[in-house]
mmCIF file of C-alpha atoms in Angstrom:
data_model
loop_
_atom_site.group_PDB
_atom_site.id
_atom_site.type_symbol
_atom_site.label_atom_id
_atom_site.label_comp_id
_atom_site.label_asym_id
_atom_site.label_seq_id
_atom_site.Cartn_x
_atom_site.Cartn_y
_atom_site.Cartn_z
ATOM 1 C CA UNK A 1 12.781 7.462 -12.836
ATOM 2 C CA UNK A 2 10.539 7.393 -9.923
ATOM 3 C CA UNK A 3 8.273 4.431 -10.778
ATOM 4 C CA UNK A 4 8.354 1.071 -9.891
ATOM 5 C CA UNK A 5 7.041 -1.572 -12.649
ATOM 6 C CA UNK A 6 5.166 -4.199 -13.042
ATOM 7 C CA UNK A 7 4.725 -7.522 -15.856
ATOM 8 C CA UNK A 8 2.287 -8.586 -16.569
ATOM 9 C CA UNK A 9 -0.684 -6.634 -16.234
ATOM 10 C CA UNK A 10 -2.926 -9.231 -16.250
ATOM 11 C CA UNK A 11 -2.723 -13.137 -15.540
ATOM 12 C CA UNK A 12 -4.625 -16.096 -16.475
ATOM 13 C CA UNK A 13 -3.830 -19.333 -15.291
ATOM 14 C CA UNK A 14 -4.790 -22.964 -13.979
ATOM 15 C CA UNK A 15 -4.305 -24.765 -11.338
ATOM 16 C CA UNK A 16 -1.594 -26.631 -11.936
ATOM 17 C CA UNK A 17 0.711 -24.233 -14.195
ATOM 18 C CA UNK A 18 3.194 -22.558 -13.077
ATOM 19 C CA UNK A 19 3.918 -18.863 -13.632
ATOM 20 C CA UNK A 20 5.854 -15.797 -12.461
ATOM 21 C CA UNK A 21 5.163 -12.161 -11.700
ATOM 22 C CA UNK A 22 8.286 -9.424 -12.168
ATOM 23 C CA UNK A 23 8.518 -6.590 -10.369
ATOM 24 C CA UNK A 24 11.289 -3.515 -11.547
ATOM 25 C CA UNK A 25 12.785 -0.499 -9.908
ATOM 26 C CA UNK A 26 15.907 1.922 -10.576
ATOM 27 C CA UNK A 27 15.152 3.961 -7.967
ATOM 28 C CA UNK A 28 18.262 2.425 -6.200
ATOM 29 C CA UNK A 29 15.796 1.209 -3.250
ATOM 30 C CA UNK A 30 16.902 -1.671 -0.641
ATOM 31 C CA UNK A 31 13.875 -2.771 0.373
ATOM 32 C CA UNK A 32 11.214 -4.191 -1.865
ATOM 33 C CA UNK A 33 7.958 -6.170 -1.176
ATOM 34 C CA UNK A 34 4.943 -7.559 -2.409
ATOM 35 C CA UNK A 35 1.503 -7.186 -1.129
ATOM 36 C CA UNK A 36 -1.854 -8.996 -2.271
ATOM 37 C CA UNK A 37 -4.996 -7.152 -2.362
ATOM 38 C CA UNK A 38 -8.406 -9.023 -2.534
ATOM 39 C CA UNK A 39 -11.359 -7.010 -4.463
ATOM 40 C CA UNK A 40 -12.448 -4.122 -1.651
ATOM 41 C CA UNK A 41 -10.005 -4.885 0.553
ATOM 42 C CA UNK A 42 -6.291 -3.290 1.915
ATOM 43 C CA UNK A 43 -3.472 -4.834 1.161
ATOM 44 C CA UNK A 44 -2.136 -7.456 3.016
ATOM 45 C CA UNK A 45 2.047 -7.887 3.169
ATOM 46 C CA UNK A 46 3.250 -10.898 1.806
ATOM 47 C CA UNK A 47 6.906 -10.602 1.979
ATOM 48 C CA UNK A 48 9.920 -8.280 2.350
ATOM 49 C CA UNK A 49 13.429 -8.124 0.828
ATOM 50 C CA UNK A 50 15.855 -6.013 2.368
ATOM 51 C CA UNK A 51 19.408 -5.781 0.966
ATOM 52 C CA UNK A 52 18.005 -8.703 -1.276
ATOM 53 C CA UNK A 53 17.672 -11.003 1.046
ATOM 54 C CA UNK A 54 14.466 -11.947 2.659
ATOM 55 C CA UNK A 55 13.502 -10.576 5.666
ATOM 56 C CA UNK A 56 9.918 -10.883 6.593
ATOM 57 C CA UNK A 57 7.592 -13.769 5.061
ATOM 58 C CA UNK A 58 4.158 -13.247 6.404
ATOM 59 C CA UNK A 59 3.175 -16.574 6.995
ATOM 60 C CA UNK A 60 2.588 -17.371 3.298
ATOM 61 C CA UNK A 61 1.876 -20.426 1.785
ATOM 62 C CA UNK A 62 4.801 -22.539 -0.421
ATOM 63 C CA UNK A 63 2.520 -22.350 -3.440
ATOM 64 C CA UNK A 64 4.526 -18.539 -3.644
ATOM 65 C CA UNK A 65 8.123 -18.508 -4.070
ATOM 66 C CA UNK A 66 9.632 -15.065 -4.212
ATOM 67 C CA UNK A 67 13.062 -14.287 -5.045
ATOM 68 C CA UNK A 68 15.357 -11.230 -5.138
ATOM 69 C CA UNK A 69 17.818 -11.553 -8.002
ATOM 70 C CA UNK A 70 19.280 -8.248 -7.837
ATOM 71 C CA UNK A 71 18.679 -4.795 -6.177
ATOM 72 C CA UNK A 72 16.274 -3.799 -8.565
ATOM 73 C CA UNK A 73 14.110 -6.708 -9.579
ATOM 74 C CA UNK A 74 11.975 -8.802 -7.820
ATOM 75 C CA UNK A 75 10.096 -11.987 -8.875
ATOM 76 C CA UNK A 76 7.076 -13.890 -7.760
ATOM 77 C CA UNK A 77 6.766 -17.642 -8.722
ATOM 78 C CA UNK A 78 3.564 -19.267 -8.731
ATOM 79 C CA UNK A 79 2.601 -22.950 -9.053
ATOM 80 C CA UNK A 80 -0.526 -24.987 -8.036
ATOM 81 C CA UNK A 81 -2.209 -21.620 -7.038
ATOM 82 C CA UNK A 82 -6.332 -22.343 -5.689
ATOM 83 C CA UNK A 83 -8.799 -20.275 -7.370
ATOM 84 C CA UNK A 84 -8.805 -18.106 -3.758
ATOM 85 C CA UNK A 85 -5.493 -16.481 -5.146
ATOM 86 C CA UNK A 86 -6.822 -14.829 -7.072
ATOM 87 C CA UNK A 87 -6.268 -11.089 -6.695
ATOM 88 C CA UNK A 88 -4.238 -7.772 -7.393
ATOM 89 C CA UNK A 89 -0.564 -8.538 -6.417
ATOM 90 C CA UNK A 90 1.537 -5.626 -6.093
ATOM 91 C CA UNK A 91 5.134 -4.716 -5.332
ATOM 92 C CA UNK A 92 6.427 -1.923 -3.672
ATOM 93 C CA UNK A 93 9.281 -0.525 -2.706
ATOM 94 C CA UNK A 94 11.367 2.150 -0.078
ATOM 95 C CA UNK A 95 14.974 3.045 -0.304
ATOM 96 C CA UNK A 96 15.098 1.801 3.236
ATOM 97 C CA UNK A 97 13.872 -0.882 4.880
ATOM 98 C CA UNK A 98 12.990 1.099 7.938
ATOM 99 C CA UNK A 99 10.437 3.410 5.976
ATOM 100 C CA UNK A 100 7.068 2.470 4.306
ATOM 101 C CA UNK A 101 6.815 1.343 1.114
ATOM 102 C CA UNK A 102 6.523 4.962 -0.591
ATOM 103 C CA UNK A 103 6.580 3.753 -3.974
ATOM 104 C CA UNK A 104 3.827 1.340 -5.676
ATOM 105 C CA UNK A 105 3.422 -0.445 -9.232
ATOM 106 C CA UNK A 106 0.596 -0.572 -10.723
ATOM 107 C CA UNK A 107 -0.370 -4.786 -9.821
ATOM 108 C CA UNK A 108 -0.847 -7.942 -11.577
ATOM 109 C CA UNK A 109 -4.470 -8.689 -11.289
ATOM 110 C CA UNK A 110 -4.209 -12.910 -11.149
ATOM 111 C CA UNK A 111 -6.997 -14.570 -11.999
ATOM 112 C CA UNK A 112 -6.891 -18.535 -11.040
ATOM 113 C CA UNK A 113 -9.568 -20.862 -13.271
ATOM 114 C CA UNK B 1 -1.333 -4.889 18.807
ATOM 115 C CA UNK B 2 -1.276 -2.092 16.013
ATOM 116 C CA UNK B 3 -4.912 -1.530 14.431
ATOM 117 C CA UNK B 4 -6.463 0.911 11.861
ATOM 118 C CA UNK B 5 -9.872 2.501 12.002
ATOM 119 C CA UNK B 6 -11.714 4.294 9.129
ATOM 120 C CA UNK B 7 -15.091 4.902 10.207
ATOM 121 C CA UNK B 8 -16.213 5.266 7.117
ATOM 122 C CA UNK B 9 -17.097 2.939 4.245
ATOM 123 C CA UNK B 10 -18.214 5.327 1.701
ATOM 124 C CA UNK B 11 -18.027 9.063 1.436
ATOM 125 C CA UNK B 12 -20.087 11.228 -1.122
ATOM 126 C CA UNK B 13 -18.958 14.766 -1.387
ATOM 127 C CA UNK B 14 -19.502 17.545 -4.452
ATOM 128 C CA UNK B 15 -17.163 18.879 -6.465
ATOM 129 C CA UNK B 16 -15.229 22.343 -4.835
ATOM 130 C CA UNK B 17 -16.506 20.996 -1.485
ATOM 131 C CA UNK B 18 -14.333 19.870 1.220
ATOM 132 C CA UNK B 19 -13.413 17.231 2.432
ATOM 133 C CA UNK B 20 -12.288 15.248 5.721
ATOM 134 C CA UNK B 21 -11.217 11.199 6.053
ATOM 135 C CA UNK B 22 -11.094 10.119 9.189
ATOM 136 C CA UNK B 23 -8.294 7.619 10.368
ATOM 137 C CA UNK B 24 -8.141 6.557 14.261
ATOM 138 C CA UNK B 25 -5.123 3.843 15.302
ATOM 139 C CA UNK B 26 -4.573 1.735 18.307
ATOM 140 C CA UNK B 27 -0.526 1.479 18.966
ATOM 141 C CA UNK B 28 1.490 1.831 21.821
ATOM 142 C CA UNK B 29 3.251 4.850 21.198
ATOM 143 C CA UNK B 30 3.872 7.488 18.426
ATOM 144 C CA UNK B 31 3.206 5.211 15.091
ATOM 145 C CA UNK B 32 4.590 6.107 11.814
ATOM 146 C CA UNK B 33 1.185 7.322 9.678
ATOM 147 C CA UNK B 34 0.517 7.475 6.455
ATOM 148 C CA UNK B 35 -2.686 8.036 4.125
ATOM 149 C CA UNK B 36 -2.791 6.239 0.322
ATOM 150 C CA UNK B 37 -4.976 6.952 -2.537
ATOM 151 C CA UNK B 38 -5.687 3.860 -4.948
ATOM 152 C CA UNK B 39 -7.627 5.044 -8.234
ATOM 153 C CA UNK B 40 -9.595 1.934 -10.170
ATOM 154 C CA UNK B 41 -7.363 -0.906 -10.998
ATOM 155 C CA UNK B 42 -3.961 0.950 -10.513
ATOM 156 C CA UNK B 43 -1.538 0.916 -7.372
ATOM 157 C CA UNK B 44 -1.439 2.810 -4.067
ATOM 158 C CA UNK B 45 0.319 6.184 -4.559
ATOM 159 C CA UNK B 46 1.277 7.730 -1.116
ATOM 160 C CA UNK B 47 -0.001 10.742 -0.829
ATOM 161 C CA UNK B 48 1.804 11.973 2.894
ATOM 162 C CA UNK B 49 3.099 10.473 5.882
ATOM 163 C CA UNK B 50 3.792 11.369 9.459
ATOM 164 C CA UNK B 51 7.122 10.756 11.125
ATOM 165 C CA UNK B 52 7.298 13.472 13.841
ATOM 166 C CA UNK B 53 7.416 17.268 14.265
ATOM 167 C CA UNK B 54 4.914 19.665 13.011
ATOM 168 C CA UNK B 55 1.364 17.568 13.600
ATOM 169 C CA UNK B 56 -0.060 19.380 10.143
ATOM 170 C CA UNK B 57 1.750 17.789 7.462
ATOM 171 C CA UNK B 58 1.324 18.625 3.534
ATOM 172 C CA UNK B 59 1.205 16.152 1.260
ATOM 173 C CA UNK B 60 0.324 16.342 -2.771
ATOM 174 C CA UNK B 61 -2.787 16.879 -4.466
ATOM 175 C CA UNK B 62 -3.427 19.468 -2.334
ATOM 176 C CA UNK B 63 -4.021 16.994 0.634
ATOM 177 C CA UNK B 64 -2.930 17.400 4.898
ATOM 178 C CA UNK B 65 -3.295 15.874 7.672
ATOM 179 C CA UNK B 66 -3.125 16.123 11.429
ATOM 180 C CA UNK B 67 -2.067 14.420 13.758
ATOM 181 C CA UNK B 68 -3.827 14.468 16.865
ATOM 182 C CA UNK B 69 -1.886 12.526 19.709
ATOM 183 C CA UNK B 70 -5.039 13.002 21.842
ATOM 184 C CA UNK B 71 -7.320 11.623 20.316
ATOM 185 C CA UNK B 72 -5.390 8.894 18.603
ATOM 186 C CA UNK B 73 -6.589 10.066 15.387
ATOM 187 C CA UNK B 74 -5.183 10.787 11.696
ATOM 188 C CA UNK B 75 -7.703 12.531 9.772
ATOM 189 C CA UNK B 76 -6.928 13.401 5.819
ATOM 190 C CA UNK B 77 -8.141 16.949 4.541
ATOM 191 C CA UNK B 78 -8.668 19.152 1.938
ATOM 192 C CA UNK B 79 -10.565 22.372 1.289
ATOM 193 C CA UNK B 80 -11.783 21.511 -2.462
ATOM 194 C CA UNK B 81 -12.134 18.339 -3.926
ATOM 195 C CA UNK B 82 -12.137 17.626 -7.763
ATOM 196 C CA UNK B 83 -13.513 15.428 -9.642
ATOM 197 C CA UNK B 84 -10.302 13.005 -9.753
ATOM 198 C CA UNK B 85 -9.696 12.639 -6.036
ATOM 199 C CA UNK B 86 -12.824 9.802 -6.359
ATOM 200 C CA UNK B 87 -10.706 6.995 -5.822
ATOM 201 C CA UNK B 88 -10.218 4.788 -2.436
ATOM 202 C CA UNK B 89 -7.817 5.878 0.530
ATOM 203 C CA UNK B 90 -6.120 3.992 3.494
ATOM 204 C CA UNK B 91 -4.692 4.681 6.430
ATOM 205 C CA UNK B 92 -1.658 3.053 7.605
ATOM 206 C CA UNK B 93 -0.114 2.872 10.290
ATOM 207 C CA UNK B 94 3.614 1.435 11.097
ATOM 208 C CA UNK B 95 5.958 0.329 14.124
ATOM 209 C CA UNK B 96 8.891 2.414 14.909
ATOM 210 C CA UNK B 97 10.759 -0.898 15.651
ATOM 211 C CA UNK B 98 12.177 -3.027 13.818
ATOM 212 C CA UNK B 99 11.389 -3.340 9.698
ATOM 213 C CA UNK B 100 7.476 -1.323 8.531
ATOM 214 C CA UNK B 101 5.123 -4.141 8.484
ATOM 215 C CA UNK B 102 2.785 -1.590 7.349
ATOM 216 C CA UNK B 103 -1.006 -1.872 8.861
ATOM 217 C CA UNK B 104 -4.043 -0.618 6.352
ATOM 218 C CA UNK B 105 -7.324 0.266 7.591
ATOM 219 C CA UNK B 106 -10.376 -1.156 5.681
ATOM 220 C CA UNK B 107 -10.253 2.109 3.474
ATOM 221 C CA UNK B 108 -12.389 4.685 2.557
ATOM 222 C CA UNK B 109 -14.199 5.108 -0.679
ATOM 223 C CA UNK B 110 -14.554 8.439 -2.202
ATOM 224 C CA UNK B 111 -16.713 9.635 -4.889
ATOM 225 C CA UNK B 112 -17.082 13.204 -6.079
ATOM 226 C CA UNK B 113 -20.553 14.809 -7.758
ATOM 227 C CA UNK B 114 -20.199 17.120 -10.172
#
């Protein structure tokens, strides 16, 4: 299983809900991260989890909680996200946290009304 | 600081033709550098990265690159492009120290003719 997934596909939401994004791998990988990608645009690093634990938070704002609650799932939280969030979040992963993230799921695409 | 260059927004090529994407970086010393391929609406699949050793590395799809110390560049090639290589690719480039806080260039759009 080389293949890192990700729930849901596609996201709806207001302003003031509050909602989460999952991200899955068995690919026994340590390092895991998520990236957000605006339309035509790279992706830009959000955070890192190494060992589960948070290592690099790339100056994001509190409105996105992420969490590590075991080696092979990570989650997103959202809550009183602006309409300028929206975009394709993805998670990726490396089996250490000294490589690049080699391995990619396929994104949330977030839409905020 | 680290910094990613792909001259090119938007590359038209024919099917069977070849193909080269070029990638130039600004870093210090020898970077870590990679090349991505994102089809429509899906995620980034890597398609080969440079570590060190042999400059030419093989990647899938049929896809190298060089690495040319030089000329600080990173170009992606390949001798026959189908019809599914239209899809976008980045270049990324990553510190040696310390955790990959990977660095994308603005990316380069591919589409094939038939």
């Amino acid at each position: 299983d080389t293949e890192v997934t990700q729930t849901p596909k596609h996201l709806v939401m207001g302003m003031t809900n509050k909602k989460s994004l999952k991200c899955e791998q068995h690919m026994g990988h340590r390092a895991m991260y998520w990236y957000k990608q605006k339309a035509k645009k790279p992706p830009e690093l959000m955070f890192v989890y190494s060992y589960e634990k948070l290592s690099i938070n790339e100056s994001v704002p509190s409105r996105f909680s992420p969490e590590c609650p075991n080696s092979s799932l990570l989650n997103l939280h959202l809550h009183a996200l602006q309409p300028e969030d929206s975009a394709l979040y993805l998670c990726a992963s490396s089996q250490d946290p000294r490589e690049s993230p080699q391995y990619f799921g396929p994104g949330t695409r977030l839409t905020v009304l | 600081a680290q910094s990613v260059t792909q001259p090119d927004i938007h590359i038209t090529v024919s099917e069977g033709a070849s193909l080269e994407l070029r990638c130039n970086y600004s870093y210090g010393a020898t970077p870590y550098l990679f090349w991505y391929v994102q089809s429509p609406g899906q995620g980034l699949q890597l398609l080969l990265k440079y570590f060190s050793g042999d400059t030419l590395v093989q990647g899938i799809k049929g896809f190298e690159a060089e690495f040319k110390r030089s000329q600080s560049s990173f170009n992606l090639r390949k001798p026959s492009v189908h019809w599914s290589d239209a899809a976008e690719y980045f270049c990324a480039v990553g510190a040696r120290e310390g955790y990959n806080k990977l660095i994308f260039g603005a990316g380069t759009r591919l589409a094939v003719h038939p």
